XYZ file of C-alpha atoms in Angstrom:
534
model
C -59.024 106.345 199.374
C -62.113 104.179 199.849
C -64.678 106.077 197.798
C -67.628 103.779 198.341
C -67.381 103.860 202.121
C -70.527 105.053 203.860
C -68.635 105.838 207.069
C -65.739 108.159 207.582
C -63.752 106.851 210.583
C -61.025 109.471 210.236
C -63.493 112.233 210.941
C -64.081 111.345 214.578
C -62.923 114.473 216.468
C -61.479 112.304 219.237
C -59.028 110.691 216.812
C -56.097 112.155 214.996
C -55.925 112.668 211.234
C -52.329 111.704 210.733
C -53.229 109.293 207.917
C -54.652 112.205 205.943
C -51.532 114.319 206.200
C -48.133 113.994 204.499
C -45.241 114.106 206.964
C -41.564 114.816 206.649
C -38.926 114.627 209.372
C -37.293 117.938 210.156
C -35.166 119.287 212.990
C -37.084 121.314 215.562
C -35.711 123.302 218.480
C -38.764 123.577 220.716
C -38.840 120.618 223.142
C -42.644 120.554 223.053
C -42.456 119.409 219.449
C -40.597 116.275 220.439
C -43.015 114.497 222.743
C -43.669 111.016 221.402
C -47.132 109.752 220.584
C -46.642 106.146 221.613
C -49.676 103.859 221.771
C -50.834 103.029 225.287
C -49.622 99.420 225.131
C -46.111 100.627 224.298
C -45.735 102.332 227.652
C -43.840 99.400 229.144
C -40.776 101.580 228.784
C -42.009 103.742 231.629
C -40.645 101.081 233.967
C -37.178 102.397 233.218
C -37.758 105.141 235.768
C -37.286 102.618 238.536
C -33.930 101.524 237.206
C -32.504 104.991 236.681
C -34.257 106.736 239.608
C -34.955 109.679 237.334
C -38.141 111.078 235.782
C -38.816 110.642 232.072
C -38.010 113.646 229.920
C -39.213 114.683 226.450
C -36.808 113.725 223.711
C -34.890 116.447 221.963
C -33.007 114.358 219.442
C -35.492 112.157 217.622
C -36.391 113.642 214.272
C -39.194 111.197 213.634
C -40.866 112.215 216.876
C -40.834 115.804 215.707
C -42.676 115.325 212.439
C -45.333 118.035 212.066
C -48.599 117.440 210.230
C -47.320 119.151 207.082
C -43.670 120.031 206.616
C -42.523 123.187 204.892
C -40.785 121.258 202.129
C -43.795 119.070 201.330
C -45.163 119.892 197.897
C -48.906 120.399 198.164
C -51.290 119.430 195.400
C -52.440 122.515 193.543
C -56.090 123.445 194.060
C -58.356 125.094 191.456
C -59.074 127.897 193.974
C -57.655 129.151 197.265
C -59.069 128.208 200.647
C -60.103 130.755 203.223
C -58.488 129.893 206.596
C -59.064 131.945 209.747
C -56.951 131.351 212.870
C -58.337 131.885 216.374
C -56.257 131.469 219.522
C -57.731 128.936 221.957
C -56.754 128.003 225.562
C -54.038 125.450 226.302
C -51.749 126.518 223.460
C -54.121 125.505 220.695
C -55.436 127.133 217.538
C -58.863 126.905 215.949
C -58.689 126.944 212.148
C -61.955 127.817 210.407
C -61.718 126.554 206.849
C -63.949 127.530 203.926
C -63.611 125.457 200.774
C -64.867 127.254 197.616
C -67.268 125.702 195.135
C -64.529 125.228 192.490
C -62.548 122.896 194.783
C -65.664 120.959 195.793
C -66.720 120.509 192.152
C -63.238 119.267 191.226
C -63.366 116.718 194.074
C -66.851 115.653 192.970
C -65.560 115.019 189.442
C -62.658 112.951 190.738
C -64.936 110.902 192.986
C -67.285 110.091 190.088
C -64.305 109.111 187.914
C -63.052 106.778 190.637
C -66.482 105.183 191.089
C -66.735 104.739 187.328
C -63.358 102.975 187.277
C -64.172 100.648 190.174
C -67.920 100.088 189.972
C -69.459 97.168 188.105
C -72.648 98.799 186.799
C -74.956 96.295 185.043
C -75.090 96.935 181.287
C -71.764 98.830 181.199
C -68.274 97.463 180.642
C -65.872 98.006 183.587
C -64.017 101.299 183.248
C -66.281 102.654 180.524
C -68.097 105.958 180.976
C -71.386 105.667 182.832
C -73.997 108.454 182.713
C -73.964 110.422 185.924
C -77.633 109.763 186.724
C -77.158 106.005 186.240
C -74.026 105.921 188.368
C -75.706 107.964 191.105
C -78.722 105.656 191.126
C -76.453 102.580 191.356
C -74.041 103.854 194.026
C -76.537 105.958 195.951
C -76.584 109.717 196.270
C -75.814 109.595 199.994
C -72.774 107.355 199.490
C -71.440 109.670 196.801
C -71.886 112.743 198.979
C -70.159 111.011 201.896
C -67.212 110.156 199.674
C -67.039 113.656 198.189
C -66.898 115.294 201.627
C -64.198 112.837 202.680
C -62.247 113.553 199.489
C -62.509 117.317 200.072
C -61.185 116.939 203.592
C -58.273 114.751 202.572
C -57.337 117.113 199.786
C -57.730 120.418 201.632
C -56.565 119.608 205.143
C -52.828 119.787 204.263
C -53.437 123.246 202.736
C -55.383 124.392 205.780
C -52.571 123.211 208.078
C -49.715 124.666 206.037
C -49.686 127.964 207.944
C -49.041 126.231 211.286
C -46.583 123.598 210.113
C -43.671 124.887 212.152
C -45.735 125.161 215.355
C -48.092 122.185 215.308
C -47.555 119.251 217.647
C -47.557 115.836 216.073
C -50.860 113.954 216.194
C -52.725 116.867 217.791
C -55.040 117.724 214.870
C -58.765 117.240 215.541
C -61.693 118.053 213.263
C -64.351 119.405 215.609
C -67.107 119.905 213.014
C -69.699 117.145 212.918
C -69.693 115.115 209.746
C -73.469 115.406 209.514
C -73.201 119.219 209.589
C -70.572 119.189 206.849
C -72.827 117.007 204.706
C -75.717 119.457 205.103
C -73.540 122.402 204.076
C -72.159 120.593 201.051
C -75.506 119.225 199.869
C -77.192 122.645 200.081
C -74.393 124.976 198.869
C -71.889 122.717 197.056
C -69.281 124.345 199.308
C -67.753 123.084 202.525
C -66.925 124.639 205.861
C -65.209 122.895 208.746
C -63.200 123.705 211.834
C -60.120 122.027 213.231
C -58.212 122.367 216.491
C -54.458 121.885 216.575
C -52.093 122.125 219.516
C -49.054 124.307 218.950
C -45.715 124.598 220.685
C -46.160 127.106 223.508
C -43.614 129.628 224.607
C -41.475 128.601 227.569
C -40.692 131.412 230.016
C -38.435 131.453 233.065
C -39.301 133.668 236.015
C -36.765 135.014 236.690
C -34.975 134.601 233.368
C -32.258 131.930 233.694
C -33.159 131.668 237.371
C -32.191 127.998 237.295
C -28.535 129.076 237.265
C -28.761 130.451 240.806
C -30.963 127.976 242.623
C -31.136 128.113 246.412
C -32.534 124.822 247.627
C -33.520 123.673 251.112
C -33.721 119.880 251.266
C -35.632 118.260 254.122
C -34.262 114.854 255.079
C -36.103 112.281 257.169
C -34.080 111.349 260.239
C -34.763 107.695 259.419
C -32.288 107.845 256.524
C -29.435 108.853 258.864
C -26.894 106.085 258.251
C -25.649 105.718 261.817
C -29.167 105.666 263.279
C -30.397 103.274 260.582
C -27.445 100.890 261.110
C -28.084 100.823 264.873
C -31.765 100.047 264.271
C -30.863 97.277 261.838
C -28.435 95.763 264.338
C -31.161 95.862 267.000
C -33.640 94.232 264.600
C -31.219 91.401 263.802
C -30.377 90.927 267.454
C -34.079 90.667 268.345
C -34.588 88.041 265.633
C -32.199 85.769 267.560
C -34.166 86.078 270.799
C -36.980 83.982 272.220
C -40.402 85.385 273.144
C -41.529 84.392 276.623
C -44.940 85.031 278.217
C -45.209 87.836 280.772
C -47.154 86.637 283.829
C -46.352 88.920 286.747
C -46.448 92.503 285.445
C -47.915 94.886 282.924
C -46.608 96.104 279.557
C -43.132 97.688 279.431
C -41.128 99.195 276.576
C -39.364 96.301 274.880
C -42.321 93.928 275.183
C -44.490 92.569 272.375
C -48.242 92.604 272.863
C -50.933 90.811 270.857
C -53.858 93.232 270.858
C -57.259 93.928 269.305
C -57.811 97.584 268.423
C -61.053 99.421 267.721
C -61.665 103.158 267.394
C -64.529 105.587 266.942
C -64.872 109.333 266.606
C -65.893 111.325 269.663
C -68.659 113.894 269.434
C -71.052 115.378 272.013
C -73.823 114.461 269.616
C -73.735 110.661 269.832
C -75.629 110.392 266.539
C -72.488 111.616 264.767
C -70.159 109.012 266.297
C -68.632 106.767 263.647
C -66.261 103.810 263.658
C -62.806 104.332 262.133
C -62.191 101.134 260.101
C -58.625 102.074 259.088
C -57.632 102.238 262.778
C -59.054 98.820 263.653
C -57.048 95.594 263.840
C -57.365 92.076 265.201
C -54.455 90.098 266.721
C -52.046 92.940 266.024
C -48.464 92.169 267.098
C -47.432 95.450 268.673
C -43.682 95.765 269.225
C -43.341 98.535 271.792
C -39.902 99.452 270.438
C -41.765 100.702 267.348
C -43.881 103.048 269.430
C -42.649 106.081 267.459
C -44.270 104.647 264.333
C -47.828 104.590 265.675
C -50.243 107.327 266.672
C -48.656 109.711 269.217
C -49.810 108.815 272.722
C -50.852 105.269 271.792
C -47.892 103.534 273.474
C -48.024 105.744 276.583
C -51.719 104.905 276.994
C -50.929 101.174 277.044
C -47.983 101.109 279.437
C -48.885 98.812 282.331
C -51.740 96.991 280.604
C -51.872 93.289 281.497
C -52.867 90.215 279.530
C -56.657 89.907 279.343
C -57.193 93.563 280.278
C -59.249 96.036 278.200
C -58.366 99.726 278.184
C -60.038 102.740 276.531
C -58.451 106.162 276.021
C -58.887 109.287 273.846
C -56.353 110.387 271.221
C -56.205 113.038 268.497
C -54.829 112.317 265.046
C -52.031 114.850 264.339
C -52.115 117.259 261.394
C -49.193 115.368 259.849
C -51.076 112.049 259.796
C -50.671 110.254 256.461
C -54.445 109.842 255.975
C -55.724 113.343 255.313
C -59.338 112.631 256.260
C -58.242 111.695 259.809
C -56.076 114.745 260.500
C -57.331 116.563 263.588
C -59.980 113.914 264.322
C -60.704 113.194 268.024
C -61.063 109.471 268.626
C -61.776 107.014 271.422
C -59.598 103.878 271.215
C -60.386 100.564 272.866
C -57.582 98.000 273.161
C -57.873 94.422 274.363
C -54.523 92.934 275.435
C -54.793 89.247 274.559
C -51.187 88.153 275.177
C -48.027 89.771 276.479
C -44.441 88.689 275.769
C -40.924 89.785 276.625
C -37.791 88.964 274.668
C -35.143 86.707 276.130
C -32.133 87.963 274.131
C -28.662 86.399 273.913
C -25.772 88.620 274.967
C -24.653 90.837 272.087
C -20.968 89.979 271.572
C -18.561 88.517 269.017
C -20.094 85.056 269.389
C -23.196 86.287 267.505
C -21.292 87.941 264.637
C -21.745 85.176 262.053
C -25.435 84.810 262.960
C -25.989 88.557 262.534
C -24.186 88.730 259.173
C -22.812 85.616 257.514
C -19.022 85.742 257.230
C -18.448 88.287 260.006
C -16.255 87.216 262.944
C -16.556 90.187 265.302
C -19.343 92.461 266.467
C -17.342 95.475 265.287
C -17.167 93.973 261.788
C -20.956 93.551 261.835
C -21.457 97.188 262.831
C -19.079 98.417 260.120
C -20.755 96.308 257.411
C -24.217 97.558 258.371
C -22.991 101.156 258.502
C -21.475 100.908 254.996
C -24.724 99.558 253.587
C -26.746 102.257 255.315
C -24.356 104.938 254.070
C -25.103 103.809 250.508
C -28.838 104.012 251.208
C -28.412 107.422 252.833
C -26.467 108.719 249.822
C -29.113 107.497 247.376
C -31.957 108.893 249.478
C -30.149 112.218 249.881
C -29.567 112.486 246.123
C -33.202 111.636 245.392
C -34.455 114.161 247.931
C -32.155 116.774 246.389
C -33.378 116.001 242.878
C -36.999 116.236 244.029
C -36.363 119.597 245.685
C -34.646 120.908 242.551
C -37.482 119.733 240.321
C -40.049 121.330 242.624
C -38.149 124.616 242.417
C -37.904 124.431 238.608
C -41.645 123.842 238.409
C -42.261 127.104 240.291
C -39.936 129.055 237.980
C -41.084 127.877 234.561
C -44.219 129.305 232.963
C -45.867 127.432 230.109
C -49.384 126.875 228.758
C -49.680 123.085 228.554
C -51.363 121.739 225.365
C -54.112 119.194 225.909
C -52.428 116.569 223.732
C -49.249 116.753 225.836
C -51.266 116.511 229.053
C -53.039 113.389 227.817
C -49.829 111.783 226.570
C -47.946 112.335 229.823
C -50.935 111.184 231.844
C -51.173 107.958 229.862
C -47.472 107.339 230.363
C -47.837 107.759 234.120
C -50.916 105.533 234.146
C -49.103 102.919 232.077
C -46.220 102.940 234.548
C -48.598 102.459 237.493
C -50.372 99.652 235.679
C -47.052 97.905 235.045
C -46.113 98.220 238.704
C -49.457 96.678 239.637
C -48.942 93.837 237.162
C -45.542 93.150 238.687
C -47.086 92.846 242.164
C -50.408 91.188 241.318
C -51.145 88.713 238.546
C -54.103 90.329 236.815
C -56.644 88.370 234.807
C -57.426 89.379 231.243
C -60.724 90.841 232.419
C -59.056 92.905 235.145
C -56.376 94.137 232.766
C -58.994 95.073 230.169
C -60.988 97.011 232.761
C -57.928 98.867 234.027
C -56.837 99.664 230.459
C -60.243 100.948 229.391
C -60.684 104.560 228.254
C -62.948 105.138 231.261
C -60.269 104.034 233.731
C -57.572 106.106 232.007
C -59.778 109.213 231.845
C -60.663 108.898 235.528
C -56.940 108.793 236.307
C -56.338 111.885 234.165
C -59.038 113.807 236.026
C -57.913 112.707 239.485
C -54.216 113.328 238.833
C -54.460 116.512 236.768
C -52.336 118.561 239.175
C -49.604 115.937 239.446
C -49.511 115.415 235.682
C -49.174 119.155 235.057
C -46.314 119.296 237.555
C -44.463 116.435 235.854
C -44.854 118.083 232.445
C -43.541 121.426 233.680
C -40.571 119.687 235.287
C -39.873 117.745 232.085
C -40.058 120.875 229.962
C -37.813 122.810 232.335
C -35.171 120.065 232.288
C -35.375 119.743 228.514
C -34.924 123.479 228.062
C -31.888 123.546 230.378
C -30.257 120.633 228.539
C -30.547 122.585 225.295
C -29.594 126.008 226.704
C -26.457 124.738 228.430
C -25.380 122.480 225.546
C -25.032 119.516 227.894
C -23.862 116.129 226.635
C -23.260 112.637 227.936
C -20.889 109.905 226.675
C -22.197 107.908 223.722
C -20.941 104.711 225.337
C -23.327 105.329 228.267
C -26.246 105.344 225.834
C -25.089 102.146 224.127
C -24.519 100.397 227.451
C -27.907 101.319 228.921
C -29.793 100.458 225.732
C -28.184 97.018 225.699
C -29.076 96.557 229.365
C -32.689 97.564 228.743
C -33.110 95.277 225.759
C -31.596 92.453 227.793
C -34.224 93.045 230.486
C -37.052 92.987 227.960
C -35.770 89.735 226.514
C -35.326 88.211 229.961
C -38.951 88.983 230.840
C -40.096 87.996 227.329
C -41.616 91.420 226.710
C -42.071 93.047 223.339
C -40.075 96.205 222.671
C -39.163 98.666 219.950
C -35.415 99.281 219.816
C -35.775 102.874 218.599
C -38.194 103.649 221.441
C -35.878 102.013 223.957
C -32.979 104.121 222.715
C -35.045 107.275 222.812
C -36.295 106.772 226.348
C -32.848 105.804 227.631
C -31.549 109.004 226.072
C -34.261 111.002 227.835
C -33.284 109.507 231.193
C -29.575 110.149 230.630
C -30.272 113.720 229.584
C -32.389 114.249 232.684
C -29.689 112.813 234.912
C -27.117 115.106 233.279
C -29.254 118.189 233.880
C -29.827 117.301 237.539
C -26.107 116.681 237.980
C -25.365 120.111 236.476
C -27.975 121.796 238.669
C -26.626 120.160 241.856
C -23.158 121.479 241.014
C -24.401 125.038 240.434
C -27.043 125.298 243.169
C -26.707 126.482 246.757
C -28.111 123.555 248.754
C -28.933 123.445 252.464
C -29.885 120.190 254.179
C -32.130 120.090 257.236
C -33.424 117.058 259.154
C -37.111 116.753 259.966
């Protein structure tokens, strides 16, 4: 304890007070008590989600992650008088503890602080460690510095006692002193007592509605027709066949399906009041290579409006963005498009027969072999996509069935993990400078993400909690060798990319992923699932 410090960094309400509190590892059953408090720069492990294709789940096995602020078996230092602690329930599964420290405890802390200053201080005219009159010591150290140190000493000594009643419920690293240090100083200096308030997040109750409803799930899974293996394999064969063709200029006709047009596109909103007409930048493009065989991937009506257009011709036509359009702000918008056809080409394709087999897929000798190889690959993709769509539908259903009051500390932790994962994905795609990385890692950037993604973060947490509760309720397990194998694979990846890692954290997160995969496997086996194609 630094008694001569004039600042008290541990008293910032936005920081935790873990350093002030003794901890002991114990086994806890509530999954909320096992969320890890990893530092932001340790969130590289979030990239594991890509490898396993599963969401991250709260650990249920790590004892160290479940350490409460003060464990039941921790022997507390005896105080000369009892504290008065009043509990008040707060939103988001938190408690407000109003603590009153009696004069006897404050006086005892004052005596200890003076003794420590006497031992450490080098007061002129007095030998080190020898007794120094209180007035002399106060004049040398400074009354304000002594009072600062006394208040800090009182907090460090009494906080474990104040927290002892919530030991079995408190979430690790969620304790915040919300009283201002300046206010505490005023109270102490005027009354020689101390009052302060702390907020601590506690493990909330997890409810299922209906109870154990997860055992009888009825799931409808919507599948995109683009993942149909046969359709996808035929499209891939067509794409490879086209790549072997030659583009030739169209001179004697207008655009037909199968052609490729080089076009300039501009668009603006339509409104009777011309003052409200605006350009639509996201719909504009220069020298766009428009393959008419991809007409189903553009705005409905766009291809039909261009059929027959010739090179050098300009054509304008109205269209309406559908309600299913990916850009929400354009849904239902009436627009006027103007297209300039700059060049027009048709494909001169070689005949599709066995002679092209090796060019379509190296090693194939017949067209039938090419088709079979493509179909097998697309079947694998279809299976993976179908499983992922099923898992997503199950998780969405679980989220609707589980009721839980999310603590703020858990919300912030999960949000930072998601943000860390997105930042890693960005780093993998774009080489960020130190300045860019610092800006994206700033508290402001993280907090903006938390605000913008609050709904999504809450959904992920509820899904994680639901899965964790099912794993425990159903006594599910997975082979130990799977854990060992995946941990070794993960560590190998970190080493290959020369990234720092913590082996215990790697093991813990791999375990979370394996547990999540086991729960989803169990739910798929016990659920009634219907598949429909959009």
